[in-house]
Amino acid sequence: MSDTSQEESRYYSQATAAAMDRELTEARARIRQLETLVGILNREAEEQAERVVELREDVSRWQARYVQARVAEISEEK
């Protein structure tokens, strides 16, 4: 290829440049939307993780109460 044709291939038509700019703008908008969605999902995941911890603590308390009640019942039976 000659230097002139290499030079010409580096440039886009005005229409192509405008189309590429629109695509880039749309892609940036989609990225912002996805980042927002990721933020929402991360907050939801954190809330759910906190709820899981609370539920596990509840289960542990109920298990402890059940064991205490059973131990008392077994002691009374003897």
JSON list of N, CA and C in Angstrom, two decimals:
[
{"chain": "A", "resi": 1, "resn": "MET", "atom": "N", "xyz": [0.83, -1.17, 0.00]},
{"chain": "A", "resi": 1, "resn": "MET", "atom": "CA", "xyz": [0.00, 0.00, 0.00]},
{"chain": "A", "resi": 1, "resn": "MET", "atom": "C", "xyz": [0.88, 1.24, 0.00]},
{"chain": "A", "resi": 2, "resn": "SER", "atom": "N", "xyz": [0.46, 2.24, -0.69]},
{"chain": "A", "resi": 2, "resn": "SER", "atom": "CA", "xyz": [1.24, 3.48, -0.72]},
{"chain": "A", "resi": 2, "resn": "SER", "atom": "C", "xyz": [0.94, 4.30, 0.52]},
{"chain": "A", "resi": 3, "resn": "ASP", "atom": "N", "xyz": [1.79, 5.28, 0.79]},
{"chain": "A", "resi": 3, "resn": "ASP", "atom": "CA", "xyz": [1.59, 6.14, 1.96]},
{"chain": "A", "resi": 3, "resn": "ASP", "atom": "C", "xyz": [0.27, 6.88, 1.88]},
{"chain": "A", "resi": 4, "resn": "THR", "atom": "N", "xyz": [-0.13, 7.28, 0.70]},
{"chain": "A", "resi": 4, "resn": "THR", "atom": "CA", "xyz": [-1.38, 8.03, 0.52]},
{"chain": "A", "resi": 4, "resn": "THR", "atom": "C", "xyz": [-2.58, 7.17, 0.87]},
{"chain": "A", "resi": 5, "resn": "SER", "atom": "N", "xyz": [-2.63, 5.94, 0.41]},
{"chain": "A", "resi": 5, "resn": "SER", "atom": "CA", "xyz": [-3.78, 5.08, 0.70]},
{"chain": "A", "resi": 5, "resn": "SER", "atom": "C", "xyz": [-3.81, 4.70, 2.17]},
{"chain": "A", "resi": 6, "resn": "GLN", "atom": "N", "xyz": [-2.64, 4.52, 2.81]},
{"chain": "A", "resi": 6, "resn": "GLN", "atom": "CA", "xyz": [-2.61, 4.25, 4.25]},
{"chain": "A", "resi": 6, "resn": "GLN", "atom": "C", "xyz": [-3.16, 5.44, 5.02]},
{"chain": "A", "resi": 7, "resn": "GLU", "atom": "N", "xyz": [-2.78, 6.63, 4.59]},
{"chain": "A", "resi": 7, "resn": "GLU", "atom": "CA", "xyz": [-3.24, 7.85, 5.23]},
{"chain": "A", "resi": 7, "resn": "GLU", "atom": "C", "xyz": [-4.76, 7.97, 5.10]},
{"chain": "A", "resi": 8, "resn": "GLU", "atom": "N", "xyz": [-5.30, 7.69, 3.94]},
{"chain": "A", "resi": 8, "resn": "GLU", "atom": "CA", "xyz": [-6.73, 7.80, 3.71]},
{"chain": "A", "resi": 8, "resn": "GLU", "atom": "C", "xyz": [-7.52, 6.77, 4.51]},
{"chain": "A", "resi": 9, "resn": "SER", "atom": "N", "xyz": [-6.97, 5.59, 4.73]},
{"chain": "A", "resi": 9, "resn": "SER", "atom": "CA", "xyz": [-7.70, 4.55, 5.43]},
{"chain": "A", "resi": 9, "resn": "SER", "atom": "C", "xyz": [-7.82, 4.83, 6.93]},
{"chain": "A", "resi": 10, "resn": "ARG", "atom": "N", "xyz": [-7.06, 5.78, 7.41]},
{"chain": "A", "resi": 10, "resn": "ARG", "atom": "CA", "xyz": [-7.15, 6.13, 8.84]},
{"chain": "A", "resi": 10, "resn": "ARG", "atom": "C", "xyz": [-8.36, 7.00, 9.15]},
{"chain": "A", "resi": 11, "resn": "TYR", "atom": "N", "xyz": [-8.95, 7.61, 8.18]},
{"chain": "A", "resi": 11, "resn": "TYR", "atom": "CA", "xyz": [-10.04, 8.54, 8.40]},
{"chain": "A", "resi": 11, "resn": "TYR", "atom": "C", "xyz": [-11.37, 7.92, 8.00]},
{"chain": "A", "resi": 12, "resn": "TYR", "atom": "N", "xyz": [-12.41, 8.33, 8.70]},
{"chain": "A", "resi": 12, "resn": "TYR", "atom": "CA", "xyz": [-13.75, 7.84, 8.41]},
{"chain": "A", "resi": 12, "resn": "TYR", "atom": "C", "xyz": [-14.56, 8.96, 7.79]},
{"chain": "A", "resi": 13, "resn": "SER", "atom": "N", "xyz": [-15.61, 8.58, 7.08]},
{"chain": "A", "resi": 13, "resn": "SER", "atom": "CA", "xyz": [-16.51, 9.60, 6.55]},
{"chain": "A", "resi": 13, "resn": "SER", "atom": "C", "xyz": [-17.25, 10.24, 7.72]},
{"chain": "A", "resi": 14, "resn": "GLN", "atom": "N", "xyz": [-17.81, 11.38, 7.46]},
{"chain": "A", "resi": 14, "resn": "GLN", "atom": "CA", "xyz": [-18.55, 12.09, 8.50]},
{"chain": "A", "resi": 14, "resn": "GLN", "atom": "C", "xyz": [-19.73, 11.25, 8.99]},
{"chain": "A", "resi": 15, "resn": "ALA", "atom": "N", "xyz": [-20.40, 10.58, 8.09]},
{"chain": "A", "resi": 15, "resn": "ALA", "atom": "CA", "xyz": [-21.54, 9.73, 8.45]},
{"chain": "A", "resi": 15, "resn": "ALA", "atom": "C", "xyz": [-21.08, 8.56, 9.31]},
{"chain": "A", "resi": 16, "resn": "THR", "atom": "N", "xyz": [-19.96, 7.95, 8.92]},
{"chain": "A", "resi": 16, "resn": "THR", "atom": "CA", "xyz": [-19.44, 6.81, 9.70]},
{"chain": "A", "resi": 16, "resn": "THR", "atom": "C", "xyz": [-19.01, 7.28, 11.08]},
{"chain": "A", "resi": 17, "resn": "ALA", "atom": "N", "xyz": [-18.34, 8.42, 11.13]},
{"chain": "A", "resi": 17, "resn": "ALA", "atom": "CA", "xyz": [-17.90, 8.96, 12.42]},
{"chain": "A", "resi": 17, "resn": "ALA", "atom": "C", "xyz": [-19.10, 9.27, 13.31]},
{"chain": "A", "resi": 18, "resn": "ALA", "atom": "N", "xyz": [-20.15, 9.83, 12.73]},
{"chain": "A", "resi": 18, "resn": "ALA", "atom": "CA", "xyz": [-21.36, 10.15, 13.50]},
{"chain": "A", "resi": 18, "resn": "ALA", "atom": "C", "xyz": [-22.02, 8.87, 14.01]},
{"chain": "A", "resi": 19, "resn": "ALA", "atom": "N", "xyz": [-22.08, 7.84, 13.17]},
{"chain": "A", "resi": 19, "resn": "ALA", "atom": "CA", "xyz": [-22.67, 6.56, 13.58]},
{"chain": "A", "resi": 19, "resn": "ALA", "atom": "C", "xyz": [-21.85, 5.93, 14.70]},
{"chain": "A", "resi": 20, "resn": "MET", "atom": "N", "xyz": [-20.54, 5.99, 14.58]},
{"chain": "A", "resi": 20, "resn": "MET", "atom": "CA", "xyz": [-19.68, 5.43, 15.63]},
{"chain": "A", "resi": 20, "resn": "MET", "atom": "C", "xyz": [-19.85, 6.20, 16.94]},
{"chain": "A", "resi": 21, "resn": "ASP", "atom": "N", "xyz": [-20.00, 7.52, 16.84]},
{"chain": "A", "resi": 21, "resn": "ASP", "atom": "CA", "xyz": [-20.22, 8.34, 18.03]},
{"chain": "A", "resi": 21, "resn": "ASP", "atom": "C", "xyz": [-21.53, 7.98, 18.71]},
{"chain": "A", "resi": 22, "resn": "ARG", "atom": "N", "xyz": [-22.59, 7.77, 17.90]},
{"chain": "A", "resi": 22, "resn": "ARG", "atom": "CA", "xyz": [-23.89, 7.36, 18.47]},
{"chain": "A", "resi": 22, "resn": "ARG", "atom": "C", "xyz": [-23.77, 6.01, 19.17]},
{"chain": "A", "resi": 23, "resn": "GLU", "atom": "N", "xyz": [-23.09, 5.07, 18.51]},
{"chain": "A", "resi": 23, "resn": "GLU", "atom": "CA", "xyz": [-22.90, 3.76, 19.12]},
{"chain": "A", "resi": 23, "resn": "GLU", "atom": "C", "xyz": [-22.14, 3.85, 20.43]},
{"chain": "A", "resi": 24, "resn": "LEU", "atom": "N", "xyz": [-21.12, 4.68, 20.45]},
{"chain": "A", "resi": 24, "resn": "LEU", "atom": "CA", "xyz": [-20.33, 4.86, 21.67]},
{"chain": "A", "resi": 24, "resn": "LEU", "atom": "C", "xyz": [-21.17, 5.49, 22.77]},
{"chain": "A", "resi": 25, "resn": "THR", "atom": "N", "xyz": [-21.98, 6.48, 22.41]},
{"chain": "A", "resi": 25, "resn": "THR", "atom": "CA", "xyz": [-22.85, 7.13, 23.39]},
{"chain": "A", "resi": 25, "resn": "THR", "atom": "C", "xyz": [-23.87, 6.13, 23.95]},
{"chain": "A", "resi": 26, "resn": "GLU", "atom": "N", "xyz": [-24.44, 5.31, 23.07]},
{"chain": "A", "resi": 26, "resn": "GLU", "atom": "CA", "xyz": [-25.41, 4.31, 23.50]},
{"chain": "A", "resi": 26, "resn": "GLU", "atom": "C", "xyz": [-24.74, 3.25, 24.38]},
{"chain": "A", "resi": 27, "resn": "ALA", "atom": "N", "xyz": [-23.54, 2.86, 24.01]},
{"chain": "A", "resi": 27, "resn": "ALA", "atom": "CA", "xyz": [-22.82, 1.86, 24.81]},
{"chain": "A", "resi": 27, "resn": "ALA", "atom": "C", "xyz": [-22.51, 2.41, 26.20]},
{"chain": "A", "resi": 28, "resn": "ARG", "atom": "N", "xyz": [-22.14, 3.67, 26.27]},
{"chain": "A", "resi": 28, "resn": "ARG", "atom": "CA", "xyz": [-21.87, 4.30, 27.58]},
{"chain": "A", "resi": 28, "resn": "ARG", "atom": "C", "xyz": [-23.14, 4.33, 28.42]},
{"chain": "A", "resi": 29, "resn": "ALA", "atom": "N", "xyz": [-24.26, 4.64, 27.79]},
{"chain": "A", "resi": 29, "resn": "ALA", "atom": "CA", "xyz": [-25.54, 4.67, 28.51]},
{"chain": "A", "resi": 29, "resn": "ALA", "atom": "C", "xyz": [-25.89, 3.28, 29.03]},
{"chain": "A", "resi": 30, "resn": "ARG", "atom": "N", "xyz": [-25.68, 2.25, 28.21]},
{"chain": "A", "resi": 30, "resn": "ARG", "atom": "CA", "xyz": [-25.93, 0.87, 28.66]},
{"chain": "A", "resi": 30, "resn": "ARG", "atom": "C", "xyz": [-25.02, 0.49, 29.82]},
{"chain": "A", "resi": 31, "resn": "ILE", "atom": "N", "xyz": [-23.78, 0.91, 29.74]},
{"chain": "A", "resi": 31, "resn": "ILE", "atom": "CA", "xyz": [-22.83, 0.63, 30.82]},
{"chain": "A", "resi": 31, "resn": "ILE", "atom": "C", "xyz": [-23.30, 1.29, 32.12]},
{"chain": "A", "resi": 32, "resn": "ARG", "atom": "N", "xyz": [-23.75, 2.54, 32.03]},
{"chain": "A", "resi": 32, "resn": "ARG", "atom": "CA", "xyz": [-24.26, 3.22, 33.23]},
{"chain": "A", "resi": 32, "resn": "ARG", "atom": "C", "xyz": [-25.47, 2.49, 33.80]},
{"chain": "A", "resi": 33, "resn": "GLN", "atom": "N", "xyz": [-26.37, 2.04, 32.91]},
{"chain": "A", "resi": 33, "resn": "GLN", "atom": "CA", "xyz": [-27.55, 1.29, 33.37]},
{"chain": "A", "resi": 33, "resn": "GLN", "atom": "C", "xyz": [-27.13, 0.00, 34.06]},
{"chain": "A", "resi": 34, "resn": "LEU", "atom": "N", "xyz": [-26.17, -0.70, 33.47]},
{"chain": "A", "resi": 34, "resn": "LEU", "atom": "CA", "xyz": [-25.70, -1.96, 34.07]},
{"chain": "A", "resi": 34, "resn": "LEU", "atom": "C", "xyz": [-25.00, -1.71, 35.40]},
{"chain": "A", "resi": 35, "resn": "GLU", "atom": "N", "xyz": [-24.23, -0.64, 35.49]},
{"chain": "A", "resi": 35, "resn": "GLU", "atom": "CA", "xyz": [-23.57, -0.31, 36.76]},
{"chain": "A", "resi": 35, "resn": "GLU", "atom": "C", "xyz": [-24.60, -0.01, 37.84]},
{"chain": "A", "resi": 36, "resn": "THR", "atom": "N", "xyz": [-25.67, 0.69, 37.46]},
{"chain": "A", "resi": 36, "resn": "THR", "atom": "CA", "xyz": [-26.75, 0.97, 38.40]},
{"chain": "A", "resi": 36, "resn": "THR", "atom": "C", "xyz": [-27.40, -0.33, 38.85]},
{"chain": "A", "resi": 37, "resn": "LEU", "atom": "N", "xyz": [-27.67, -1.20, 37.91]},
{"chain": "A", "resi": 37, "resn": "LEU", "atom": "CA", "xyz": [-28.28, -2.49, 38.23]},
{"chain": "A", "resi": 37, "resn": "LEU", "atom": "C", "xyz": [-27.38, -3.31, 39.15]},
{"chain": "A", "resi": 38, "resn": "VAL", "atom": "N", "xyz": [-26.09, -3.32, 38.87]},
{"chain": "A", "resi": 38, "resn": "VAL", "atom": "CA", "xyz": [-25.15, -4.06, 39.71]},
{"chain": "A", "resi": 38, "resn": "VAL", "atom": "C", "xyz": [-25.17, -3.49, 41.13]},
{"chain": "A", "resi": 39, "resn": "GLY", "atom": "N", "xyz": [-25.23, -2.18, 41.25]},
{"chain": "A", "resi": 39, "resn": "GLY", "atom": "CA", "xyz": [-25.31, -1.56, 42.57]},
{"chain": "A", "resi": 39, "resn": "GLY", "atom": "C", "xyz": [-26.56, -1.99, 43.32]},
{"chain": "A", "resi": 40, "resn": "ILE", "atom": "N", "xyz": [-27.68, -1.99, 42.63]},
{"chain": "A", "resi": 40, "resn": "ILE", "atom": "CA", "xyz": [-28.94, -2.42, 43.25]},
{"chain": "A", "resi": 40, "resn": "ILE", "atom": "C", "xyz": [-28.85, -3.87, 43.68]},
{"chain": "A", "resi": 41, "resn": "LEU", "atom": "N", "xyz": [-28.33, -4.72, 42.80]},
{"chain": "A", "resi": 41, "resn": "LEU", "atom": "CA", "xyz": [-28.23, -6.15, 43.13]},
{"chain": "A", "resi": 41, "resn": "LEU", "atom": "C", "xyz": [-27.25, -6.38, 44.29]},
{"chain": "A", "resi": 42, "resn": "ASN", "atom": "N", "xyz": [-26.17, -5.63, 44.34]},
{"chain": "A", "resi": 42, "resn": "ASN", "atom": "CA", "xyz": [-25.23, -5.79, 45.45]},
{"chain": "A", "resi": 42, "resn": "ASN", "atom": "C", "xyz": [-25.87, -5.39, 46.78]},
{"chain": "A", "resi": 43, "resn": "ARG", "atom": "N", "xyz": [-26.63, -4.30, 46.77]},
{"chain": "A", "resi": 43, "resn": "ARG", "atom": "CA", "xyz": [-27.33, -3.89, 48.01]},
{"chain": "A", "resi": 43, "resn": "ARG", "atom": "C", "xyz": [-28.32, -4.96, 48.43]},
{"chain": "A", "resi": 44, "resn": "GLU", "atom": "N", "xyz": [-29.06, -5.49, 47.48]},
{"chain": "A", "resi": 44, "resn": "GLU", "atom": "CA", "xyz": [-30.04, -6.55, 47.79]},
{"chain": "A", "resi": 44, "resn": "GLU", "atom": "C", "xyz": [-29.33, -7.78, 48.35]},
{"chain": "A", "resi": 45, "resn": "ALA", "atom": "N", "xyz": [-28.20, -8.14, 47.75]},
{"chain": "A", "resi": 45, "resn": "ALA", "atom": "CA", "xyz": [-27.45, -9.30, 48.24]},
{"chain": "A", "resi": 45, "resn": "ALA", "atom": "C", "xyz": [-26.95, -9.07, 49.66]},
{"chain": "A", "resi": 46, "resn": "GLU", "atom": "N", "xyz": [-26.50, -7.86, 49.96]},
{"chain": "A", "resi": 46, "resn": "GLU", "atom": "CA", "xyz": [-26.06, -7.55, 51.32]},
{"chain": "A", "resi": 46, "resn": "GLU", "atom": "C", "xyz": [-27.21, -7.68, 52.31]},
{"chain": "A", "resi": 47, "resn": "GLU", "atom": "N", "xyz": [-28.38, -7.16, 51.92]},
{"chain": "A", "resi": 47, "resn": "GLU", "atom": "CA", "xyz": [-29.56, -7.26, 52.80]},
{"chain": "A", "resi": 47, "resn": "GLU", "atom": "C", "xyz": [-29.94, -8.72, 53.03]},
{"chain": "A", "resi": 48, "resn": "GLN", "atom": "N", "xyz": [-29.90, -9.51, 51.97]},
{"chain": "A", "resi": 48, "resn": "GLN", "atom": "CA", "xyz": [-30.25, -10.93, 52.10]},
{"chain": "A", "resi": 48, "resn": "GLN", "atom": "C", "xyz": [-29.23, -11.66, 52.98]},
{"chain": "A", "resi": 49, "resn": "ALA", "atom": "N", "xyz": [-27.96, -11.31, 52.84]},
{"chain": "A", "resi": 49, "resn": "ALA", "atom": "CA", "xyz": [-26.92, -11.94, 53.67]},
{"chain": "A", "resi": 49, "resn": "ALA", "atom": "C", "xyz": [-27.15, -11.60, 55.14]},
{"chain": "A", "resi": 50, "resn": "GLU", "atom": "N", "xyz": [-27.52, -10.36, 55.42]},
{"chain": "A", "resi": 50, "resn": "GLU", "atom": "CA", "xyz": [-27.82, -9.97, 56.80]},
{"chain": "A", "resi": 50, "resn": "GLU", "atom": "C", "xyz": [-29.01, -10.76, 57.33]},
{"chain": "A", "resi": 51, "resn": "ARG", "atom": "N", "xyz": [-30.01, -10.94, 56.50]},
{"chain": "A", "resi": 51, "resn": "ARG", "atom": "CA", "xyz": [-31.21, -11.70, 56.89]},
{"chain": "A", "resi": 51, "resn": "ARG", "atom": "C", "xyz": [-30.85, -13.16, 57.16]},
{"chain": "A", "resi": 52, "resn": "VAL", "atom": "N", "xyz": [-29.97, -13.73, 56.36]},
{"chain": "A", "resi": 52, "resn": "VAL", "atom": "CA", "xyz": [-29.53, -15.11, 56.57]},
{"chain": "A", "resi": 52, "resn": "VAL", "atom": "C", "xyz": [-28.86, -15.24, 57.93]},
{"chain": "A", "resi": 53, "resn": "VAL", "atom": "N", "xyz": [-28.02, -14.28, 58.28]},
{"chain": "A", "resi": 53, "resn": "VAL", "atom": "CA", "xyz": [-27.35, -14.31, 59.59]},
{"chain": "A", "resi": 53, "resn": "VAL", "atom": "C", "xyz": [-28.39, -14.27, 60.70]},
{"chain": "A", "resi": 54, "resn": "GLU", "atom": "N", "xyz": [-29.38, -13.38, 60.56]},
{"chain": "A", "resi": 54, "resn": "GLU", "atom": "CA", "xyz": [-30.43, -13.29, 61.57]},
{"chain": "A", "resi": 54, "resn": "GLU", "atom": "C", "xyz": [-31.19, -14.61, 61.70]},
{"chain": "A", "resi": 55, "resn": "LEU", "atom": "N", "xyz": [-31.53, -15.21, 60.57]},
{"chain": "A", "resi": 55, "resn": "LEU", "atom": "CA", "xyz": [-32.27, -16.47, 60.61]},
{"chain": "A", "resi": 55, "resn": "LEU", "atom": "C", "xyz": [-31.44, -17.59, 61.24]},
{"chain": "A", "resi": 56, "resn": "ARG", "atom": "N", "xyz": [-30.16, -17.62, 60.94]},
{"chain": "A", "resi": 56, "resn": "ARG", "atom": "CA", "xyz": [-29.30, -18.64, 61.56]},
{"chain": "A", "resi": 56, "resn": "ARG", "atom": "C", "xyz": [-29.23, -18.46, 63.07]},
{"chain": "A", "resi": 57, "resn": "GLU", "atom": "N", "xyz": [-29.16, -17.21, 63.51]},
{"chain": "A", "resi": 57, "resn": "GLU", "atom": "CA", "xyz": [-29.16, -16.95, 64.95]},
{"chain": "A", "resi": 57, "resn": "GLU", "atom": "C", "xyz": [-30.49, -17.39, 65.57]},
{"chain": "A", "resi": 58, "resn": "ASP", "atom": "N", "xyz": [-31.60, -17.12, 64.89]},
{"chain": "A", "resi": 58, "resn": "ASP", "atom": "CA", "xyz": [-32.91, -17.56, 65.38]},
{"chain": "A", "resi": 58, "resn": "ASP", "atom": "C", "xyz": [-32.96, -19.09, 65.49]},
{"chain": "A", "resi": 59, "resn": "VAL", "atom": "N", "xyz": [-32.47, -19.78, 64.49]},
{"chain": "A", "resi": 59, "resn": "VAL", "atom": "CA", "xyz": [-32.46, -21.24, 64.50]},
{"chain": "A", "resi": 59, "resn": "VAL", "atom": "C", "xyz": [-31.62, -21.75, 65.67]},
{"chain": "A", "resi": 60, "resn": "SER", "atom": "N", "xyz": [-30.47, -21.13, 65.88]},
{"chain": "A", "resi": 60, "resn": "SER", "atom": "CA", "xyz": [-29.61, -21.56, 66.99]},
{"chain": "A", "resi": 60, "resn": "SER", "atom": "C", "xyz": [-30.32, -21.37, 68.34]},
{"chain": "A", "resi": 61, "resn": "ARG", "atom": "N", "xyz": [-31.00, -20.25, 68.50]},
{"chain": "A", "resi": 61, "resn": "ARG", "atom": "CA", "xyz": [-31.73, -20.01, 69.76]},
{"chain": "A", "resi": 61, "resn": "ARG", "atom": "C", "xyz": [-32.84, -21.04, 69.95]},
{"chain": "A", "resi": 62, "resn": "TRP", "atom": "N", "xyz": [-33.58, -21.32, 68.87]},
{"chain": "A", "resi": 62, "resn": "TRP", "atom": "CA", "xyz": [-34.65, -22.31, 68.97]},
{"chain": "A", "resi": 62, "resn": "TRP", "atom": "C", "xyz": [-34.10, -23.70, 69.25]},
{"chain": "A", "resi": 63, "resn": "GLN", "atom": "N", "xyz": [-32.97, -24.04, 68.65]},
{"chain": "A", "resi": 63, "resn": "GLN", "atom": "CA", "xyz": [-32.36, -25.34, 68.92]},
{"chain": "A", "resi": 63, "resn": "GLN", "atom": "C", "xyz": [-31.94, -25.44, 70.38]},
{"chain": "A", "resi": 64, "resn": "ALA", "atom": "N", "xyz": [-31.36, -24.37, 70.90]},
{"chain": "A", "resi": 64, "resn": "ALA", "atom": "CA", "xyz": [-30.92, -24.37, 72.30]},
{"chain": "A", "resi": 64, "resn": "ALA", "atom": "C", "xyz": [-32.13, -24.52, 73.23]},
{"chain": "A", "resi": 65, "resn": "ARG", "atom": "N", "xyz": [-33.22, -23.82, 72.93]},
{"chain": "A", "resi": 65, "resn": "ARG", "atom": "CA", "xyz": [-34.43, -23.94, 73.75]},
{"chain": "A", "resi": 65, "resn": "ARG", "atom": "C", "xyz": [-34.98, -25.36, 73.69]},
{"chain": "A", "resi": 66, "resn": "TYR", "atom": "N", "xyz": [-34.99, -25.95, 72.49]},
{"chain": "A", "resi": 66, "resn": "TYR", "atom": "CA", "xyz": [-35.51, -27.30, 72.34]},
{"chain": "A", "resi": 66, "resn": "TYR", "atom": "C", "xyz": [-34.67, -28.29, 73.15]},
{"chain": "A", "resi": 67, "resn": "VAL", "atom": "N", "xyz": [-33.36, -28.16, 73.04]},
{"chain": "A", "resi": 67, "resn": "VAL", "atom": "CA", "xyz": [-32.48, -29.08, 73.78]},
{"chain": "A", "resi": 67, "resn": "VAL", "atom": "C", "xyz": [-32.71, -28.91, 75.27]},
{"chain": "A", "resi": 68, "resn": "GLN", "atom": "N", "xyz": [-32.82, -27.69, 75.76]},
{"chain": "A", "resi": 68, "resn": "GLN", "atom": "CA", "xyz": [-33.07, -27.46, 77.19]},
{"chain": "A", "resi": 68, "resn": "GLN", "atom": "C", "xyz": [-34.39, -28.09, 77.61]},
{"chain": "A", "resi": 69, "resn": "ALA", "atom": "N", "xyz": [-35.41, -27.92, 76.78]},
{"chain": "A", "resi": 69, "resn": "ALA", "atom": "CA", "xyz": [-36.73, -28.49, 77.11]},
{"chain": "A", "resi": 69, "resn": "ALA", "atom": "C", "xyz": [-36.66, -30.01, 77.13]},
{"chain": "A", "resi": 70, "resn": "ARG", "atom": "N", "xyz": [-35.98, -30.61, 76.18]},
{"chain": "A", "resi": 70, "resn": "ARG", "atom": "CA", "xyz": [-35.86, -32.07, 76.14]},
{"chain": "A", "resi": 70, "resn": "ARG", "atom": "C", "xyz": [-35.07, -32.59, 77.33]},
{"chain": "A", "resi": 71, "resn": "VAL", "atom": "N", "xyz": [-33.99, -31.88, 77.67]},
{"chain": "A", "resi": 71, "resn": "VAL", "atom": "CA", "xyz": [-33.19, -32.30, 78.83]},
{"chain": "A", "resi": 71, "resn": "VAL", "atom": "C", "xyz": [-34.05, -32.25, 80.08]},
{"chain": "A", "resi": 72, "resn": "ALA", "atom": "N", "xyz": [-34.87, -31.22, 80.22]},
{"chain": "A", "resi": 72, "resn": "ALA", "atom": "CA", "xyz": [-35.75, -31.12, 81.38]},
{"chain": "A", "resi": 72, "resn": "ALA", "atom": "C", "xyz": [-36.78, -32.25, 81.36]},
{"chain": "A", "resi": 73, "resn": "GLU", "atom": "N", "xyz": [-37.34, -32.56, 80.22]},
{"chain": "A", "resi": 73, "resn": "GLU", "atom": "CA", "xyz": [-38.31, -33.66, 80.13]},
{"chain": "A", "resi": 73, "resn": "GLU", "atom": "C", "xyz": [-37.68, -34.99, 80.49]},
{"chain": "A", "resi": 74, "resn": "ILE", "atom": "N", "xyz": [-36.49, -35.22, 79.98]},
{"chain": "A", "resi": 74, "resn": "ILE", "atom": "CA", "xyz": [-35.80, -36.49, 80.27]},
{"chain": "A", "resi": 74, "resn": "ILE", "atom": "C", "xyz": [-35.46, -36.58, 81.74]},
{"chain": "A", "resi": 75, "resn": "SER", "atom": "N", "xyz": [-35.06, -35.49, 82.34]},
{"chain": "A", "resi": 75, "resn": "SER", "atom": "CA", "xyz": [-34.74, -35.48, 83.77]},
{"chain": "A", "resi": 75, "resn": "SER", "atom": "C", "xyz": [-35.99, -35.78, 84.62]},
{"chain": "A", "resi": 76, "resn": "GLU", "atom": "N", "xyz": [-37.13, -35.23, 84.21]},
{"chain": "A", "resi": 76, "resn": "GLU", "atom": "CA", "xyz": [-38.38, -35.47, 84.94]},
{"chain": "A", "resi": 76, "resn": "GLU", "atom": "C", "xyz": [-38.83, -36.93, 84.83]},
{"chain": "A", "resi": 77, "resn": "GLU", "atom": "N", "xyz": [-38.53, -37.55, 83.68]},
{"chain": "A", "resi": 77, "resn": "GLU", "atom": "CA", "xyz": [-38.93, -38.93, 83.47]},
{"chain": "A", "resi": 77, "resn": "GLU", "atom": "C", "xyz": [-38.15, -39.90, 84.36]},
{"chain": "A", "resi": 78, "resn": "LYS", "atom": "N", "xyz": [-36.98, -39.51, 84.74]},
{"chain": "A", "resi": 78, "resn": "LYS", "atom": "CA", "xyz": [-36.14, -40.42, 85.54]},
{"chain": "A", "resi": 78, "resn": "LYS", "atom": "C", "xyz": [-36.52, -40.40, 86.96]}
]
